[in-house]
Every structure is written in structure tokens, then in C-alpha cells.
Coordinates of C-alpha atoms in Angstrom, one line a residue:
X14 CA -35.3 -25.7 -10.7
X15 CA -36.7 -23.2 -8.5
X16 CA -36.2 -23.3 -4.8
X17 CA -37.5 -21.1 -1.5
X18 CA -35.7 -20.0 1.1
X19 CA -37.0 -21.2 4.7
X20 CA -35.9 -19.3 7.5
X21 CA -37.6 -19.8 11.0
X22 CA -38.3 -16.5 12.7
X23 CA -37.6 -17.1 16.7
X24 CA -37.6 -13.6 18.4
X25 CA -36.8 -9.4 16.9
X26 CA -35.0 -7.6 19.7
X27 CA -33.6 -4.2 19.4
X28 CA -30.2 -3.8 21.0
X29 CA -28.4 -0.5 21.2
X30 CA -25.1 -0.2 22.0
X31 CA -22.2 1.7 21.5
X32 CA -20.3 2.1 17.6
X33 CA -17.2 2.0 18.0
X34 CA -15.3 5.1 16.4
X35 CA -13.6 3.6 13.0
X36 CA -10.8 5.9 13.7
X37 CA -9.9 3.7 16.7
X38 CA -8.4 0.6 14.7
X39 CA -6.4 2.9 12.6
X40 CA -4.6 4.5 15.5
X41 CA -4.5 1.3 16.9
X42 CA -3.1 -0.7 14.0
X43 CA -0.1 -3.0 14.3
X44 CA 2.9 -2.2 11.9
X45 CA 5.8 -4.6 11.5
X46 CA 9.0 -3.3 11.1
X47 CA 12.8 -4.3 12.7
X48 CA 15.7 -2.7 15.1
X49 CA 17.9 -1.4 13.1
X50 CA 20.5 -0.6 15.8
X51 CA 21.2 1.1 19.6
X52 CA 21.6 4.4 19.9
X53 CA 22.7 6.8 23.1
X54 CA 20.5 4.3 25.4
X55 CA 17.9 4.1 23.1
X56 CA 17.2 2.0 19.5
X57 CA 16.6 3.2 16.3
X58 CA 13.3 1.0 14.5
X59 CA 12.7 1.0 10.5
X60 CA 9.2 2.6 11.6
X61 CA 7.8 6.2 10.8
X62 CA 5.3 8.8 10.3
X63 CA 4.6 7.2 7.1
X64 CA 3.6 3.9 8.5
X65 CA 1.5 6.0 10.8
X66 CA 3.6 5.5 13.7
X67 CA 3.4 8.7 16.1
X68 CA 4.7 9.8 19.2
X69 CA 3.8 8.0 22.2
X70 CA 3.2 4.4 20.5
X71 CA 4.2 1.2 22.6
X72 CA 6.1 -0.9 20.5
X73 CA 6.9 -4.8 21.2
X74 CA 10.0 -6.3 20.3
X75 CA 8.9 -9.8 19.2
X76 CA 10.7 -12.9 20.1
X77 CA 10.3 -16.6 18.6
X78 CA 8.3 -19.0 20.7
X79 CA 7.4 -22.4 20.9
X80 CA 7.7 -23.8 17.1
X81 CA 4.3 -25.5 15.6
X82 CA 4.6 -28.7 14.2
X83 CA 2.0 -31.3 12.5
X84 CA 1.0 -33.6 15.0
X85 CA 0.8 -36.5 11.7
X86 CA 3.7 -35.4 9.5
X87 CA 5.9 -33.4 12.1
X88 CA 6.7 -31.1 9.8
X89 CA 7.4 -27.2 10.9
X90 CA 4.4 -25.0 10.0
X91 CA 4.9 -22.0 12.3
X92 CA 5.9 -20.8 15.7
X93 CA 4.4 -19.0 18.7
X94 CA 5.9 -15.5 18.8
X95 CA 5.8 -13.5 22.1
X96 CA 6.8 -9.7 23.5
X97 CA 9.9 -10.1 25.5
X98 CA 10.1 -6.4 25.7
X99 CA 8.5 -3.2 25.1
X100 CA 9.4 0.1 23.7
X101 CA 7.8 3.6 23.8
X102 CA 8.3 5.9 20.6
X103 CA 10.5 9.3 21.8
X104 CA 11.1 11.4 18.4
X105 CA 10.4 10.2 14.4
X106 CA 10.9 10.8 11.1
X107 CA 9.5 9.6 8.3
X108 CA 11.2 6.4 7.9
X109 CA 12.4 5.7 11.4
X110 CA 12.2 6.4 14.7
X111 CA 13.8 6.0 17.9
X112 CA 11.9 4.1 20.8
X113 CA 13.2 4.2 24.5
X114 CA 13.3 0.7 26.3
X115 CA 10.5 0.2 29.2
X116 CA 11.7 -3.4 30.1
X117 CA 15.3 -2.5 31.4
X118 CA 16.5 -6.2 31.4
X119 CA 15.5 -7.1 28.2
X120 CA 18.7 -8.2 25.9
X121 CA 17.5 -5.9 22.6
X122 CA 19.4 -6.8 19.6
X123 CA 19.8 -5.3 15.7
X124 CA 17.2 -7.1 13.6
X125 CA 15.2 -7.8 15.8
X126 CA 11.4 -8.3 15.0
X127 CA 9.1 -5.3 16.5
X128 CA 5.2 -4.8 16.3
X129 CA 3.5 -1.6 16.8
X130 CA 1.1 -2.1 20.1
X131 CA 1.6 -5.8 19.3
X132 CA 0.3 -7.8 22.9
X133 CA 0.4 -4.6 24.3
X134 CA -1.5 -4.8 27.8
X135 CA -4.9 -3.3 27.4
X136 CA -7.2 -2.4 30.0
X137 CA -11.3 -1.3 30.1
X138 CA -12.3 1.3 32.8
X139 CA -16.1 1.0 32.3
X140 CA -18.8 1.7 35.1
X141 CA -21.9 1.4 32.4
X142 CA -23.8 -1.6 32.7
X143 CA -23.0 -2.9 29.1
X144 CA -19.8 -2.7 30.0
X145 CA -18.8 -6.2 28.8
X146 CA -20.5 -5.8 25.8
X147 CA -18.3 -2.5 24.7
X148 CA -15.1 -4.9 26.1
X149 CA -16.4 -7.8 23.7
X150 CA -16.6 -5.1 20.8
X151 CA -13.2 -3.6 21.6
X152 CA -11.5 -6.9 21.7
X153 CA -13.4 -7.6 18.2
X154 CA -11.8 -4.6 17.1
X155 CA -7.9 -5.1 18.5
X156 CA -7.5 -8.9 18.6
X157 CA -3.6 -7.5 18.6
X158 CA -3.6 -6.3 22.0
X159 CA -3.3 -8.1 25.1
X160 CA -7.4 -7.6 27.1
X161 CA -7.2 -7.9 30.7
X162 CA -10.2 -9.3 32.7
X163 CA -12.9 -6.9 33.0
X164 CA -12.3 -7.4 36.9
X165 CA -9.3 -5.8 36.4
X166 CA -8.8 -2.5 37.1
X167 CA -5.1 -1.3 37.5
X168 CA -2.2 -1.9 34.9
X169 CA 0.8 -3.4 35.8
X170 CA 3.4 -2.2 33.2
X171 CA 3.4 -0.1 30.1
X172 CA -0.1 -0.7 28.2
X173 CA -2.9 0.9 27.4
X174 CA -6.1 2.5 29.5
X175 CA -9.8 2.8 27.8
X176 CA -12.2 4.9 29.7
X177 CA -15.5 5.2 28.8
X178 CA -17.2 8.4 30.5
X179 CA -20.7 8.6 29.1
X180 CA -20.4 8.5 25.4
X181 CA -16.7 9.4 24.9
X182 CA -14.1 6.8 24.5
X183 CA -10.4 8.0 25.9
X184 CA -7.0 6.2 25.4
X185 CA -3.8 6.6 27.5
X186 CA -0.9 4.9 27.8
X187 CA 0.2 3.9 31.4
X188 CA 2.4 6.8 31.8
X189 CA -1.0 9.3 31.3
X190 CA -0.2 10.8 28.3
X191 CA -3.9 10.8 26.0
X192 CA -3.6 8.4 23.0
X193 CA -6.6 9.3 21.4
X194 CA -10.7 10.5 22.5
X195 CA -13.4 10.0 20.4
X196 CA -17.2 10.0 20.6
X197 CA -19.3 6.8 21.1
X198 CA -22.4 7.1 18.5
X199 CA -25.5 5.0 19.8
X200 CA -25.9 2.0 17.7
X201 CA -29.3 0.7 17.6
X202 CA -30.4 -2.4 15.6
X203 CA -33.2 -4.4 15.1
X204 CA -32.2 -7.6 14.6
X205 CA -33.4 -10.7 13.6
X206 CA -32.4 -14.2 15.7
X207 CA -34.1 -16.3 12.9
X208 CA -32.1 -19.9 11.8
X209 CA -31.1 -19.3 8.4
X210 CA -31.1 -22.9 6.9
X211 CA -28.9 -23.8 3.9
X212 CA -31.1 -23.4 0.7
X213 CA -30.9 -25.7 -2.4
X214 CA -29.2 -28.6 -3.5
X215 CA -25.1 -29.6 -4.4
X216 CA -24.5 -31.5 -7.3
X217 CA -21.3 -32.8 -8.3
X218 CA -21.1 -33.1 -12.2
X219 CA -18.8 -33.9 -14.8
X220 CA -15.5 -35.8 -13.8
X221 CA -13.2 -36.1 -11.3
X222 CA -9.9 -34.2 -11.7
X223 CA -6.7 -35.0 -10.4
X224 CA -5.1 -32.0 -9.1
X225 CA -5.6 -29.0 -6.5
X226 CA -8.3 -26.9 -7.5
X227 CA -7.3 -22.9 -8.3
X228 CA -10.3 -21.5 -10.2
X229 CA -13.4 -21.8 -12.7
X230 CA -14.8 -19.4 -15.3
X231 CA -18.0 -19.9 -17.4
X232 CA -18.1 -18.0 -21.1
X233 CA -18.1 -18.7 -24.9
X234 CA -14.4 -19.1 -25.7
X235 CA -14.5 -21.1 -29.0
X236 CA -17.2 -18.0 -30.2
X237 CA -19.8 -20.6 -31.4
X238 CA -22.6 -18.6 -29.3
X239 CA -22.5 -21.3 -26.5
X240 CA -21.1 -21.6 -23.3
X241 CA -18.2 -24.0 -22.2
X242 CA -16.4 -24.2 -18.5
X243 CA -12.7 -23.5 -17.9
X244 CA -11.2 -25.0 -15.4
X245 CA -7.6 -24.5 -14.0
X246 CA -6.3 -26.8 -11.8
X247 CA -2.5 -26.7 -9.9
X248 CA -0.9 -27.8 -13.2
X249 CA -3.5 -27.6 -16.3
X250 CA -6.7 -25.8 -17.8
X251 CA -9.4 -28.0 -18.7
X252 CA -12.6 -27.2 -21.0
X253 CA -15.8 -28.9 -20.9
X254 CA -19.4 -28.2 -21.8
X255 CA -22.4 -29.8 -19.5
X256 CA -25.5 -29.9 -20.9
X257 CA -27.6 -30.6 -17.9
X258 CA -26.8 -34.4 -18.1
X259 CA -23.6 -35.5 -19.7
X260 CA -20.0 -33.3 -19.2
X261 CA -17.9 -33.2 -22.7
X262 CA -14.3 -32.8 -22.4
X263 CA -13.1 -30.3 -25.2
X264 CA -9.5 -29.3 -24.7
X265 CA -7.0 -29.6 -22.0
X266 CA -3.6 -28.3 -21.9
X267 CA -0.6 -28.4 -19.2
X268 CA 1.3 -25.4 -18.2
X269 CA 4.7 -24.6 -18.9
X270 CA 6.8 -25.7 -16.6
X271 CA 7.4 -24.6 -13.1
X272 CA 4.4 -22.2 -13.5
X273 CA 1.9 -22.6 -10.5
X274 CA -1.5 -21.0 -11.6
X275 CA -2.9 -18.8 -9.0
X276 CA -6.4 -17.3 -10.0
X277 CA -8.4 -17.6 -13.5
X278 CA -10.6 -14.9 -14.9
X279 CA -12.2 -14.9 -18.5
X280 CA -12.3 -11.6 -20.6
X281 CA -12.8 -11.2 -24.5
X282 CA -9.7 -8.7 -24.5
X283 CA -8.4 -8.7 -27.7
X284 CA -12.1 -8.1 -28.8
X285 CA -12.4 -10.5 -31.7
X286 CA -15.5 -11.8 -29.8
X287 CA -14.3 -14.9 -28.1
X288 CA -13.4 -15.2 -24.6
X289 CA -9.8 -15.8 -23.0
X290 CA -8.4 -16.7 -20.4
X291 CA -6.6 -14.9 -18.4
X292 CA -4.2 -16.6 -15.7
X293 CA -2.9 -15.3 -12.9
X294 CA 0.3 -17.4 -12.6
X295 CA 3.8 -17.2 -10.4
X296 CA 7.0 -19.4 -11.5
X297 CA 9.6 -19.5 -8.2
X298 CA 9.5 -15.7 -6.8
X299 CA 8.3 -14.3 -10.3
X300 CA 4.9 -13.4 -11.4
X301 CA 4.5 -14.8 -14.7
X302 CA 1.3 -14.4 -15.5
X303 CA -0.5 -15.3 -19.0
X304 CA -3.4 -15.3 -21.6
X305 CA -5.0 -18.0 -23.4
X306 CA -6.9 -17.5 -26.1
X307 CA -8.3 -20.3 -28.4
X308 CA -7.3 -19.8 -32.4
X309 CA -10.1 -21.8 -34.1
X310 CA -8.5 -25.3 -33.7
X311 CA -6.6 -24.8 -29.5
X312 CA -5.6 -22.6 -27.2
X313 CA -2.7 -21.1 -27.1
X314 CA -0.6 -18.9 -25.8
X315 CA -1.4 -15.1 -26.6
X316 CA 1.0 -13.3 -23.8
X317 CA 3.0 -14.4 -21.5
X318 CA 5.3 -13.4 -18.9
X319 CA 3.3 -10.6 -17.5
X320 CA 4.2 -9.3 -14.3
X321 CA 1.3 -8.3 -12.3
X322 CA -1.9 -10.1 -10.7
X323 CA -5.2 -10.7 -12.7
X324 CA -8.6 -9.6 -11.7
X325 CA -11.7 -9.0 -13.7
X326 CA -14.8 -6.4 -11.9
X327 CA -17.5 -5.1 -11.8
X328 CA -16.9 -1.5 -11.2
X329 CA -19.7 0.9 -10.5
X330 CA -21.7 1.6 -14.1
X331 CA -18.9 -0.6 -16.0
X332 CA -19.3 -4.5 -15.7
X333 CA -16.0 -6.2 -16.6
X334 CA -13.4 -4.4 -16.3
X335 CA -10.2 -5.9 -16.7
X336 CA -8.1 -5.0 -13.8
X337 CA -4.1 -5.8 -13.0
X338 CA -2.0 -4.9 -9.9
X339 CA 1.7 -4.9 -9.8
X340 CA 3.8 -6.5 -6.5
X341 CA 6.3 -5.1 -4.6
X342 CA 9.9 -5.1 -7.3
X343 CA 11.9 -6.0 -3.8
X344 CA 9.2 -8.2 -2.2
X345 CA 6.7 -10.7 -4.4
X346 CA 4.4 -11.4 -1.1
X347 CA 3.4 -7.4 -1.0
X348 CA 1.0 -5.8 -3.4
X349 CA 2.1 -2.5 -4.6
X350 CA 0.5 0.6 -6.0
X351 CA -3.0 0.8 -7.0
X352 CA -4.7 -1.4 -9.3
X353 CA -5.2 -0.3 -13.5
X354 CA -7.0 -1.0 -16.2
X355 CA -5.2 -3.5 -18.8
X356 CA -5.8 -2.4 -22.2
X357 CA -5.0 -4.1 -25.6
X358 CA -2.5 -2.1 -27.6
X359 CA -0.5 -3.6 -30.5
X360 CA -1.3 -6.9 -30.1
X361 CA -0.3 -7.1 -26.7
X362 CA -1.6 -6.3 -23.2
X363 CA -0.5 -2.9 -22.1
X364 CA -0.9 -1.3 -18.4
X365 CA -3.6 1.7 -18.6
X366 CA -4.5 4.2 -15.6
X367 CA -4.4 3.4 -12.3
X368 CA -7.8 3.5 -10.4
X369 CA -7.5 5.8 -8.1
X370 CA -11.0 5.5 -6.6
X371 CA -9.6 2.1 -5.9
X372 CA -9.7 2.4 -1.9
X373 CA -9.1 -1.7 -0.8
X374 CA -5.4 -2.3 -0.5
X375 CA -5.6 -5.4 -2.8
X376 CA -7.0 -5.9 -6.0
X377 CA -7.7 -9.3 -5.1
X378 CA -10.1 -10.0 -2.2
X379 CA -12.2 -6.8 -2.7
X380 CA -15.3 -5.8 -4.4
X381 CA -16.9 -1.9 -4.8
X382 CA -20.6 -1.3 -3.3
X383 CA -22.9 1.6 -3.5
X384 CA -25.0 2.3 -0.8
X385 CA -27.1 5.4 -0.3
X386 CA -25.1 7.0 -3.5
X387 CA -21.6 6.3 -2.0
X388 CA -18.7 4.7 -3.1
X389 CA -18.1 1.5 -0.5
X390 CA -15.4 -1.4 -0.4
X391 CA -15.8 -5.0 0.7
X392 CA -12.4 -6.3 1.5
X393 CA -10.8 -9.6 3.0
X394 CA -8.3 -8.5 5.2
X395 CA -5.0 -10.7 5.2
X396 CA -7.0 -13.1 8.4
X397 CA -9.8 -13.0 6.0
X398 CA -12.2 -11.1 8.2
X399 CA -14.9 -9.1 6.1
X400 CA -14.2 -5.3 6.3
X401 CA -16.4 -2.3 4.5
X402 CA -14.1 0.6 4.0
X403 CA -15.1 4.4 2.6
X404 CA -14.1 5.8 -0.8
X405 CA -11.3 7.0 1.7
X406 CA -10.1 4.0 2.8
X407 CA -11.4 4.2 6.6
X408 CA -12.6 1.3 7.6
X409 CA -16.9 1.3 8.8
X410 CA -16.7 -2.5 9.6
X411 CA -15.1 -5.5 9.9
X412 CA -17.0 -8.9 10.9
X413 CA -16.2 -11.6 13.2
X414 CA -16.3 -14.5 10.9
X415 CA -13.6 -15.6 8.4
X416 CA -14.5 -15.5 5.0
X417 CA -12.6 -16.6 1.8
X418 CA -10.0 -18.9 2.8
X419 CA -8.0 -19.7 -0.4
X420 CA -5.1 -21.9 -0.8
X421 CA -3.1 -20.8 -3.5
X422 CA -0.1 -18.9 -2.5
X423 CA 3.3 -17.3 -3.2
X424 CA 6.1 -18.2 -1.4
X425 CA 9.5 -16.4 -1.3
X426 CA 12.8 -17.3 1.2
X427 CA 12.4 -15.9 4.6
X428 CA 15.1 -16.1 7.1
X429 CA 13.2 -15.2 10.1
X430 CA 10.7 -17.9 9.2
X431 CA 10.5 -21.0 11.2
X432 CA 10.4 -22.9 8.4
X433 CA 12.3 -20.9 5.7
X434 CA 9.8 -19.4 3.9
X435 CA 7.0 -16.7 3.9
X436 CA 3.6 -16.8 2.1
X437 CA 1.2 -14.8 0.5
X438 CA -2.2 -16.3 0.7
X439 CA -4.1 -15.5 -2.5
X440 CA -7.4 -13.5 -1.4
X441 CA -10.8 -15.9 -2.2
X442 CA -12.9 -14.1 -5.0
X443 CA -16.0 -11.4 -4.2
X444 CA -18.9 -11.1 -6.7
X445 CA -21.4 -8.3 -6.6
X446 CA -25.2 -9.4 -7.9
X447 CA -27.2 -6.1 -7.3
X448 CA -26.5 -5.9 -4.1
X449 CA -26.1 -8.5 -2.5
X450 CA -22.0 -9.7 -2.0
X451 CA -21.0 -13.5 -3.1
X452 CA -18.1 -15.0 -1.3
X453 CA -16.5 -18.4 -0.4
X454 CA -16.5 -19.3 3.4
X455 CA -14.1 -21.9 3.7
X456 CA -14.1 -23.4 7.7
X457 CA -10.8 -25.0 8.9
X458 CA -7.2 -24.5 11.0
X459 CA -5.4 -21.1 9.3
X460 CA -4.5 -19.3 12.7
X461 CA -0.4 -20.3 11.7
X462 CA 0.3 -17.8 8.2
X463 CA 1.8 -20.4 6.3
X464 CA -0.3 -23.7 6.8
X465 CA -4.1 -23.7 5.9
X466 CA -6.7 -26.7 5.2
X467 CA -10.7 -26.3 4.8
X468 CA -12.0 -29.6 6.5
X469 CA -15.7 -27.4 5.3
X470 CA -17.1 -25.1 2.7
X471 CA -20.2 -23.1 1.8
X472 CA -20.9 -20.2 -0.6
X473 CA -22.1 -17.6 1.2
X474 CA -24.3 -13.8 0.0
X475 CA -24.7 -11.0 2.1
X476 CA -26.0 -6.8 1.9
X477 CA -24.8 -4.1 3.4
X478 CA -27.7 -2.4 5.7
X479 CA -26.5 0.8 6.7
X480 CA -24.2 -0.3 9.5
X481 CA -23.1 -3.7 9.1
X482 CA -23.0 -6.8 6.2
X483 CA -25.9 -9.2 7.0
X484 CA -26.2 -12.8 5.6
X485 CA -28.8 -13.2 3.3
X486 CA -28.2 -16.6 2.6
X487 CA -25.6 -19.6 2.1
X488 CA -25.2 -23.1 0.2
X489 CA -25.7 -26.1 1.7
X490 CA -21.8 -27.2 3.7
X491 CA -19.8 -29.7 2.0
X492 CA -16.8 -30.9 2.6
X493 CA -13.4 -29.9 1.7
X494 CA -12.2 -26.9 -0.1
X495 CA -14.1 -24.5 -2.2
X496 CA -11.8 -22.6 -4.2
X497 CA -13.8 -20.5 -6.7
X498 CA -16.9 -20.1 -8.1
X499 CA -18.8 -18.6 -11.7
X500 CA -22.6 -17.5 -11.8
X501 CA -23.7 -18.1 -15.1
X502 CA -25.8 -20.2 -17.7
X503 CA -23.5 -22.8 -17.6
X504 CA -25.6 -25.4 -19.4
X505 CA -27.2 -23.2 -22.2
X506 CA -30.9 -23.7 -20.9
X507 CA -31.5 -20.1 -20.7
X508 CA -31.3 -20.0 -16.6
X509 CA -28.0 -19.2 -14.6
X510 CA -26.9 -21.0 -12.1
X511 CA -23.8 -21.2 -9.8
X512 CA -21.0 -23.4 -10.7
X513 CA -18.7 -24.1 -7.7
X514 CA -15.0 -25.9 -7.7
X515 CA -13.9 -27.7 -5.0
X516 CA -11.0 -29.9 -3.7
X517 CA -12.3 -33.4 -2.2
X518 CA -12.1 -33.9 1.5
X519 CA -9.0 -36.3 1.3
X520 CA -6.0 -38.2 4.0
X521 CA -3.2 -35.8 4.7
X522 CA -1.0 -37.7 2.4
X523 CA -3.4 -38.2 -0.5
X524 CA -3.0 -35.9 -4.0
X525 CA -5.7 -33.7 -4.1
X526 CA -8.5 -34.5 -6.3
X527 CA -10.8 -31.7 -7.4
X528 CA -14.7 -32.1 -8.8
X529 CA -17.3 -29.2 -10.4
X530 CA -20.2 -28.7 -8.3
X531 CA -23.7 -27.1 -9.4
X532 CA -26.0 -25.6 -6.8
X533 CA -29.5 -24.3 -7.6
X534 CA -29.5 -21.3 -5.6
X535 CA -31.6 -18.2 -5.9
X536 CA -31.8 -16.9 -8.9
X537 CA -32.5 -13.5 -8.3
X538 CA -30.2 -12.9 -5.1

């Protein structure tokens, strides 16, 4: 089963442009936070120094908007927020701050919603001819802020001024007070304008399952030196061997009830030399997540209850490692603290040291590189976009595609939500072979936070080159959802190959149906 990869080489250019400073979209970021009350003539916001907030930042008090609805079912799936007014930070501490009002008619009321630099008015000054081109790049950057036309060349309002002058970037806010002024490095690139064409062939195998898909892991869990594949779907694990021809159905077993499985990882961590499974799994608002380990005759239960996300990584020098992160105790839709190793003491899993060279925010979603003997992270951000960040934490780069794209999610009550609830969208998983990055790329509507659905899917690789991630290659589309995926000899013949699960492209009111798909892809990618 050995393929080649045909790309068609159309045209090298070299471009150079402008890099934009990485400092820039930290200074830049938006934080969400809430009025807590008015004060003297001006309002006291749950915002500090340590969100980052400074002196000087414009701040927009959000309002609800037109509310989304499905045009089939008609049910609520988000609204259209907007600014209705803006506010300018005056003095802070480190957990709040007061902000004077810069829209005097503006009815500004406790609990309200507020967004640092959210739609603020932005504005480009730019004389150099690639002036669009730096524009395109800055919009890229701050998709937050509110980009006049480059024809444009006075403000109307409280916003934001770039100036370019040579190669130095400068910020100020309309009132002239400097923001921020960094140097522009020259970026130049060769780059390549070939069509990179799908490679290799999709294979459904095995049976169809009834059921949402949620993940797939491929290792020897019965310890009789072969292989089987563990599937979990939205209410059940199932475990199969493939052979190459025929799919054998080994074990099955439902979840206790209420628990919605969220991600599935495999690990021998009890060390008696068979693989388990561990289960990232929520009941309600509660993590409740679990291992399954099979006992010579099922699987069963071997902990339970645990409260903190699964994840198993390759770390640099240390495949494997078994990795847990803890949420927020007041708020199940925020991570919280860094991830740590999970160890096995007294017949139970324990919580080890924190990684502290950990530098993603979320221990799902995110994968350590090494490039030119550094530390770097790849990291979904929460729209999914692809984003390299330092053993500091600074972002390098962030991508203009969406990545990942999973549908599993936690849900808690949300009064300011439209429809009642909020969501925390379960980062897709990324897989380091050498060095080249695997990831789902799943293609369909999630602009509105709590509704998503892939109408097409692909596994896609890419390397780091210095400066940016570049696609190596991708799976041919199919349709419907890709939720996970395993590299691995899944059939025994001595060759790995890449096991993807997938949801069927089905009717809105359909049950989801779910199938195992092989690709021959590269096998040295």
C-alpha cells in the first residue's frame, strides 16, 4: 500500500513584506469582563492589570443584537452582539478598573457585558505601496476590531490609529495618546503556488455505529501482543480487531448513566502491560472522568469520578506522557492551572507536578515542537485558528484557516446566553510525527459559539519552517465530521496506517451514525 504524493508546481515567487510584531496581538487582545457599577461619573469594570488591561484601553460595552435562529428547526442558537457604547480606562488595579464614558448618551447599566477594544474603530495611515497588504495582515491579526476602508483616512469617534513610518509600526488612540510602537522586521519568503492534491485513498471498514462519534485509540488492551481498536461513541466504547478484511466485534459496554464521553486516550498506566482506557467524560456541570481497564474476561471500571480532563503527549524526549488538567472550581467551561503528569500511586490515579514548560493555555488542542533547539507550541485557539507560541507563551503565528473543529462540548447555565446556556467546545486532537503536525480540519458553519456542524472533513499535516506552519499534505475530503484519529498498525501486518472516525453526513433531524475509516497515507510523514 504505498502511495506518491503529486503536487503540480505552477510558479516560486519571493514576496517580502512586513512581520508583524507578535507583541501587537497581546496588547491588542480582547478581555471579557462586566460593569460592576457607576461611580462619580464614571464605572467601575471587573477588569485589571492582571488581565493585562492598562491605561488608555478603549473598552466596549456590548449589547445583545439580533438573535440567530435555524432557518429548518427555528431553534435559538446565538445572537448578534454589538458596541452601543465605548469606554476609555482612567486609573486600575489589579482586579478592576474604572473607565470614563466616551458615548455620553449611552444608557450604561450594572452587569453589563464589556469587551476590551472589542469593534473598536481601527484605522491604517499607510503611504507604502504594499499598503493593503500590511491592512490584510493587520486585520488577520485583530479580526476583533472594527477596519475602516483603506480610503479612509480620518477617525470619526474614539478608535484606534496605525501609522506605518518606514519600518516602525505606531498605535494611538483618537485622543493622541501612543498605544504602543514597535519595529516592522522584513519578512521574505519564497514560496511555492503548487496545487497540493489530496493523496491516498478512504476506506470505510468495519460496521456502522449508531451514535455521535467522540474518539478512537489503537493498542493492545487484552495484552495478547496484538492490536484491537477502541472506539467511544456519545454513549458506549466499542472494541474490534480488523484484520485487513473482516472487523470482529470483541466487547462493548454503555456508560453509566448521564455520563457524556468527551475525548479517549489509551495508556498502560497501571503498568501491568495492557493498555487502558482513559476517558475524558463530564456528567451535567461535573467532570467525571474514568479508566477502563480490561481484567482478563471485560472491562471494567478501574477509577472513576475523576475531576480533571485527559490527554496523552508526546513531550520533547518522553513519548506518552499521561497528562491531566483541572477546570475552573467556579466555572466547568474554563481550564485552570497548568497541566500535570498523572501518576499511579496506591492503586489509584494521583495528580503529579504540574508542567511548567507547558506554555499553550489548554491541555487539549496543543502539541510541543522543537525547531532550531527551542521549545515551540502548536495551539488551537478557542476559533480554532492554528497559533505557534514560544516557550513563553508569546504568540510567533497564527494562521488564517480553521483547524480542528470538534463537537463534543460542556455545557453549564448561562443567563446572559440567548439560549440559556454556554459551551465549551472540546479542542480537536494534534499529533506530532517527527516533525511534521497531524490535525483534523473539519469545514462547516461555527461562527455562533454554541452551534457547530462539519458538512466536510480532511486530515490534514503540516511543519513549522522558520516563520510560519506550511501544509505538507492532506487526506482526500469526505463528508461529514471527523472527530479523531490514531496512527498505528491497526491491522497487525507490520505497517501503520491512519485510522480515522467520522460521523456520516446525515438530515438535520436524523441520529447520528458514525463509521471507522482507513486511509493509506504517507508512511513516513
Amino acid at each position: 500500500m504505498r502511495l506518491t504524493l503529486f503536487t503540480v508546481l505552477l510558479l516560486l515567487a519571493t514576496i517580502c513584506h512586513a512581520a508583524l510584531p507578535v507583541e501587537l496581538n497581546k496588547t491588542f487582545q480582547p478581555v471579557d469582563g462586566v460593569v460592576i457599577k457607576g461611580v462619580d461619573g464614571e464605572y467601575l469594570l471587573d477588569l485589571g492589570s492582571d488581565n493585562g488591561v492598562r491605561n488608555g484601553d478603549l473598552i466596549a460595552v456590548m449589547a445583545p443584537g439580533e438573535t440567530v435562529k435555524h432557518p429548518v428547526s427555528g431553534a435559538v442558537i446565538g445572537q448578534l452582539d454589538h458596541a452601543k457604547a465605548f469606554l476609555r480606562i482612567v486609573r486600575i488595579k489589579p482586579d478592576f478598573a474604572w473607565a470614563r464614558l466616551l458615548s455620553p448618551t449611552a444608557a450604561i447599566h450594572p452587569a453589563d457585558p464589556v469587551r476590551r477594544f472589542g469593534e473598536v474603530p481601527a484605522l491604517l495611515i499607510d503611504q507604502s505601496s504594499d499598503n493593503q497588504l500590511l491592512l490584510n495582515e493587520l486585520q488577520l491579526a485583530l479580526p476583533h476590531l472594527a477596519w475602516q476602508p483603506q480610503n479612509e483616512t480620518t477617525l470619526v469617534g474614539p478608535g484606534l490609529i496605525f501609522t506605518r513610518d518606514q519600518q516602525t509600526l505606531t498605535v494611538r488612540d483618537d485622543a493622541g495618546s501612543l498605544l504602543g510602537s514597535w519595529p516592522l522586521t522584513p519578512k521574505v519568503q519564497t514560496i511555492s503556488t503548487a496545487a497540493l492534491l489530496p493523496i491516498g485513498k478512504m476506506t470505510m471498514i468495519g460496521p456502522q455505529f449508531k451514535g455521535k462519534a467522540i474518539g478512537v485509540a489503537i493498542a493492545d488492551f487484552d495484552g495478547n501482543g496484538e492490536r484491537e481498536v477502541a472506539v467511544a461513541l456519545d454513549d458506549r466504547i466499542e472494541i474490534g480487531r480488523y484484520d485487513g478484511k473482516v472487523w470482529t466485534s470483541l466487547s462493548r459496554f454503555t456508560l453509566p448513566d448521564a455520563v457524556k464521553p468527551l475525548t479517549l486516550d489509551s495508556a498502560d498506566i497501571d503498568g501491568n502491560g495492557r493498555f487502558d482506557l482513559l476517558v475524558t467524560a463530564v456528567r451535567g456541570a461535573q467532570l467525571t472522568s474514568q479508566i477502563w481497564s480490561y481484567d482478563g474476561t471485560a472491562f471494567r471500571l478501574l477509577a472513576k469520578d475523576l475531576p480533571w480532563f485527559w490527554r496523552v503527549i508526546d513531550l520533547s524526549g518522553e513519548p506518552g506522557v499521561i497528562l491531566g488538567q483541572a477546570t475552573d472550581p467556579f466555572d466547568i467551561t474554563r481550564y485552570a492551572d497548568k497541566p500535570f503528569r498523572v501518576l499511579w500511586q496506591n492503586d489509584m490515579p494521583q495528580k503529579g507536578d504540574s508542567i511548567t514548560t507547558f506554555s499553550a493555555p489548554t491541555l487539549h488542542g496543543s502539541q510541543p515542537l522543537t525547531a532550531e533547539g527551542k521549545m515551540l507550541w502548536a495551539w488551537l485557539d478557542s476559533s480554532d485558528k492554528l497559533t505557534i507560541l514560544g516557550d513563553d507563551g508569546q504568540q510567533l503565528w497564527q494562521g488564517k484557516e480553521s483547524y480542528g473543529g470538534g463537537e463534543a462540548y460542556i455545557e453549564k447555565k448561562e443567563r446572559k446566553s440567548r439560549d440559556g446556556m454556554q459551551r465549551l467546545f472540546i479542542r480537536s486532537r494534534l499529533s506530532l510525527q517527527g516533525e511534521t503536525l497531524i490535525l483534523p480540519q473539519n469545514d462547516g458553519p461555527r461562527s455562533i459559539s454554541n452551534w457547530r456542524k462539519a458538512d466536510k472533513s480532511r486530515l490534514t499535516a503540516l511543519r513549522w519552517n522558520g516563520y510560519e506552519m506550511e501544509k505538507v499534505w492532506e487526506s482526500p475530503d469526505r463528508d461529514g465530521y471527523l472527530a479523531d484519529f490514531a496512527y498505528g498498525d491497526m491491522n497487525n501486518d507490520g505497517e501503520s496506517e491512519y485510522l480515522l472516525i467520522g460521523t456520516l453526513a446525515t438530515g438535520l433531524f436524523n441520529k447520528s451514525t458514525s463509521a471507522l475509516f482507513l486511509w493509506d497515507g504517507p508512511k513516513n510523514p
